[in-house]
Amino acid sequence: MSAVLEIVQELQDLFALYGQDHYEEACTQQSHAEQCATLAKQHGCDEETQIAAFLHDIGHFVAKYQHHPDFTAFGFAAHASLGACYLKELGFSCKVVALVEGHVLAKRYLLSVDKQYQHRLSKASWETALQQGGTLSETEIRQFESSQWCNELILLRRFDDHGKDPTLHTLKSEYWFSLIAEHLTHRR
């Protein structure tokens, strides 16, 4: 089996093990991943952003697989950094890694600049936002706004917020795993 196929199989195995978890949300993690990625595709985002949307919560799966002691009913608060490190080790592009790593920071940014944003978050997302540091300082806001992927991170965060509808029709995981295989193949 090629290295790319092994990586895709590893990701599929994680989804098989943990994709049906809810983390106090209305839909499963697998459905949430499919919804976020489908929303990114419908919005016209590039394939790297679509892949990041599909894998943005992979750190929850990795933390659960590793039996991390800080894993809660809401998942793993530091899932963004753990997921980014994991995807970097697997050979994903810098953009995919950066978007996965930054999607929590984008939530904190939106909480800081949009006073109504808190009311649009699910209970689980609000609880984890508090665990993840809450709002940003003025300096952190300026740093986020000047970051290379600021616009894509805000979009990804919007997909994350809207990708929790159990009735939304999506492209299924097989499609996304195929796109991931293409992405990794082109990087080798």
Short mmCIF file of C-alpha atoms in Angstrom, two decimals:
data_model
loop_
_atom_site.label_atom_id
_atom_site.label_comp_id
_atom_site.label_asym_id
_atom_site.label_seq_id
_atom_site.Cartn_x
_atom_site.Cartn_y
_atom_site.Cartn_z
CA MET A 1 0.00 0.00 0.00
CA SER A 2 1.36 3.42 -0.92
CA ALA A 3 2.11 6.03 1.74
CA VAL A 4 -0.83 8.18 0.60
CA LEU A 5 -3.26 5.28 0.81
CA GLU A 6 -1.94 4.44 4.28
CA ILE A 7 -2.55 8.02 5.43
CA VAL A 8 -6.05 8.06 3.96
CA GLN A 9 -6.77 4.71 5.63
CA GLU A 10 -5.53 6.08 8.96
CA LEU A 11 -7.89 9.04 8.64
CA GLN A 12 -10.77 6.76 7.64
CA ASP A 13 -10.04 4.60 10.68
CA LEU A 14 -10.21 7.64 12.98
CA PHE A 15 -13.55 8.64 11.44
CA ALA A 16 -14.81 5.06 11.83
CA LEU A 17 -13.82 5.06 15.51
CA TYR A 18 -14.98 8.55 16.48
CA GLY A 19 -17.06 10.02 13.65
CA GLN A 20 -20.35 9.09 15.30
CA ASP A 21 -19.56 11.07 18.46
CA HIS A 22 -21.62 14.23 19.04
CA TYR A 23 -19.69 16.32 21.63
CA GLU A 24 -22.96 17.88 22.79
CA GLU A 25 -23.93 18.99 19.26
CA ALA A 26 -27.02 18.19 17.13
CA CYS A 27 -25.11 16.10 14.60
CA THR A 28 -22.24 13.64 14.56
CA GLN A 29 -18.65 14.70 14.05
CA GLN A 30 -18.60 12.94 10.68
CA SER A 31 -21.74 14.74 9.54
CA HIS A 32 -20.29 18.02 10.84
CA ALA A 33 -17.08 17.47 8.85
CA GLU A 34 -19.06 16.65 5.69
CA GLN A 35 -21.27 19.71 6.17
CA CYS A 36 -18.38 22.12 6.73
CA ALA A 37 -16.50 20.84 3.69
CA THR A 38 -19.62 20.88 1.52
CA LEU A 39 -20.35 24.46 2.59
CA ALA A 40 -16.77 25.40 1.65
CA LYS A 41 -17.17 23.79 -1.77
CA GLN A 42 -20.55 25.48 -2.34
CA HIS A 43 -18.97 28.81 -1.39
CA GLY A 44 -16.31 28.33 -4.09
CA CYS A 45 -13.36 27.85 -1.75
CA ASP A 46 -10.20 26.21 -3.05
CA GLU A 47 -9.56 22.52 -2.40
CA GLU A 48 -7.14 23.18 0.46
CA THR A 49 -9.82 25.15 2.30
CA GLN A 50 -12.36 22.40 1.60
CA ILE A 51 -9.97 19.78 3.01
CA ALA A 52 -9.30 21.95 6.06
CA ALA A 53 -13.05 22.31 6.56
CA PHE A 54 -13.42 18.51 6.47
CA LEU A 55 -10.50 17.90 8.85
CA HIS A 56 -10.70 20.96 11.12
CA ASP A 57 -11.79 18.89 14.14
CA ILE A 58 -9.46 15.92 13.58
CA GLY A 59 -7.63 16.88 16.77
CA HIS A 60 -10.66 15.71 18.78
CA PHE A 61 -10.24 12.24 17.26
CA VAL A 62 -6.49 12.21 17.87
CA ALA A 63 -6.95 13.29 21.50
CA LYS A 64 -9.57 10.61 22.08
CA TYR A 65 -7.40 7.97 20.40
CA GLN A 66 -4.51 9.00 22.66
CA HIS A 67 -6.79 8.88 25.74
CA HIS A 68 -5.90 12.48 26.55
CA PRO A 69 -6.83 13.23 30.18
CA ASP A 70 -8.31 16.66 29.30
CA PHE A 71 -10.87 15.21 26.88
CA THR A 72 -14.41 16.21 27.99
CA ALA A 73 -18.01 15.81 26.81
CA PHE A 74 -17.33 18.83 24.57
CA GLY A 75 -14.20 17.26 23.07
CA PHE A 76 -10.62 18.44 23.48
CA ALA A 77 -10.14 22.20 23.95
CA ALA A 78 -6.67 22.19 22.31
CA HIS A 79 -7.88 20.14 19.33
CA ALA A 80 -6.87 22.80 16.79
CA SER A 81 -3.17 22.72 17.63
CA LEU A 82 -3.14 18.94 18.10
CA GLY A 83 -4.92 18.43 14.79
CA ALA A 84 -2.59 20.83 12.98
CA CYS A 85 0.51 19.03 14.29
CA TYR A 86 -0.97 15.69 13.28
CA LEU A 87 -1.80 16.86 9.74
CA LYS A 88 1.62 18.48 9.34
CA GLU A 89 3.26 15.16 10.24
CA LEU A 90 1.09 13.44 7.61
CA GLY A 91 2.30 15.84 4.91
CA PHE A 92 -0.65 18.18 4.38
CA SER A 93 0.04 21.61 2.90
CA CYS A 94 0.93 24.62 5.02
CA LYS A 95 -2.44 26.17 4.20
CA VAL A 96 -4.46 23.14 5.36
CA VAL A 97 -2.40 22.97 8.55
CA ALA A 98 -2.71 26.73 9.20
CA LEU A 99 -6.47 26.72 8.68
CA VAL A 100 -6.98 23.77 11.02
CA GLU A 101 -4.72 25.38 13.61
CA GLY A 102 -6.39 28.78 13.33
CA HIS A 103 -10.08 27.89 13.31
CA VAL A 104 -10.37 28.25 17.11
CA LEU A 105 -8.52 31.57 17.02
CA ALA A 106 -11.05 32.71 14.40
CA LYS A 107 -13.88 31.91 16.82
CA ARG A 108 -12.14 33.92 19.54
CA TYR A 109 -11.61 36.76 17.03
CA LEU A 110 -15.28 36.83 16.09
CA LEU A 111 -16.25 36.82 19.76
CA SER A 112 -13.99 39.87 20.18
CA VAL A 113 -15.21 41.97 17.26
CA ASP A 114 -18.87 40.93 16.95
CA LYS A 115 -20.79 41.29 20.21
CA GLN A 116 -23.73 39.29 18.78
CA TYR A 117 -21.56 36.35 17.73
CA GLN A 118 -21.76 34.67 21.15
CA HIS A 119 -25.53 34.31 20.74
CA ARG A 120 -25.08 32.44 17.46
CA LEU A 121 -22.78 29.80 18.96
CA SER A 122 -24.03 26.43 20.08
CA LYS A 123 -23.77 25.69 23.80
CA ALA A 124 -20.83 23.35 23.19
CA SER A 125 -19.02 25.91 21.03
CA TRP A 126 -19.52 28.63 23.65
CA GLU A 127 -18.28 26.36 26.46
CA THR A 128 -15.17 25.44 24.50
CA ALA A 129 -14.57 29.09 23.58
CA LEU A 130 -14.25 29.84 27.28
CA GLN A 131 -11.84 26.92 27.73
CA GLN A 132 -9.84 28.15 24.73
CA GLY A 133 -9.23 31.61 26.15
CA GLY A 134 -12.37 33.61 25.35
CA THR A 135 -11.96 36.97 23.63
CA LEU A 136 -8.72 38.35 22.22
CA SER A 137 -6.78 41.40 23.36
CA GLU A 138 -6.49 44.39 21.01
CA THR A 139 -2.98 43.26 20.08
CA GLU A 140 -4.19 39.73 19.32
CA ILE A 141 -7.03 41.15 17.20
CA ARG A 142 -4.56 43.16 15.11
CA GLN A 143 -2.27 40.13 14.75
CA PHE A 144 -5.17 37.97 13.59
CA GLU A 145 -6.34 40.60 11.09
CA SER A 146 -2.85 40.82 9.59
CA SER A 147 -2.38 37.06 9.33
CA GLN A 148 -1.98 35.46 5.91
CA TRP A 149 -5.13 33.36 6.11
CA CYS A 150 -7.40 35.77 8.02
CA ASN A 151 -10.24 35.75 5.45
CA GLU A 152 -10.13 31.98 4.95
CA LEU A 153 -10.11 31.42 8.72
CA ILE A 154 -13.21 33.56 9.17
CA LEU A 155 -14.93 31.66 6.36
CA LEU A 156 -13.93 28.33 7.88
CA ARG A 157 -15.30 29.49 11.22
CA ARG A 158 -18.61 30.41 9.56
CA PHE A 159 -18.78 26.96 7.96
CA ASP A 160 -18.00 25.45 11.37
CA ASP A 161 -20.87 27.40 12.93
CA HIS A 162 -23.37 26.52 10.18
CA GLY A 163 -22.27 22.91 9.70
CA LYS A 164 -24.34 21.53 12.56
CA ASP A 165 -27.64 20.86 10.80
CA PRO A 166 -28.50 17.13 10.78
CA THR A 167 -30.79 17.66 7.75
CA LEU A 168 -28.23 19.35 5.46
CA HIS A 169 -27.45 17.39 2.29
CA THR A 170 -23.71 16.91 1.83
CA LEU A 171 -21.01 15.26 -0.19
CA LYS A 172 -20.15 12.14 1.78
CA SER A 173 -16.83 11.25 3.37
CA GLU A 174 -15.75 9.06 0.43
CA TYR A 175 -15.62 12.18 -1.74
CA TRP A 176 -13.50 14.03 0.80
CA PHE A 177 -11.11 11.13 1.35
CA SER A 178 -10.61 10.96 -2.43
CA LEU A 179 -9.83 14.69 -2.51
CA ILE A 180 -7.41 14.22 0.39
CA ALA A 181 -5.65 11.44 -1.52
CA GLU A 182 -5.25 13.74 -4.55
CA HIS A 183 -3.94 16.54 -2.32
CA LEU A 184 -1.35 14.30 -0.67
CA THR A 185 -0.34 12.69 -3.98
CA HIS A 186 0.39 16.10 -5.52
CA ARG A 187 2.53 17.02 -2.52
CA ARG A 188 4.85 14.03 -2.90
#
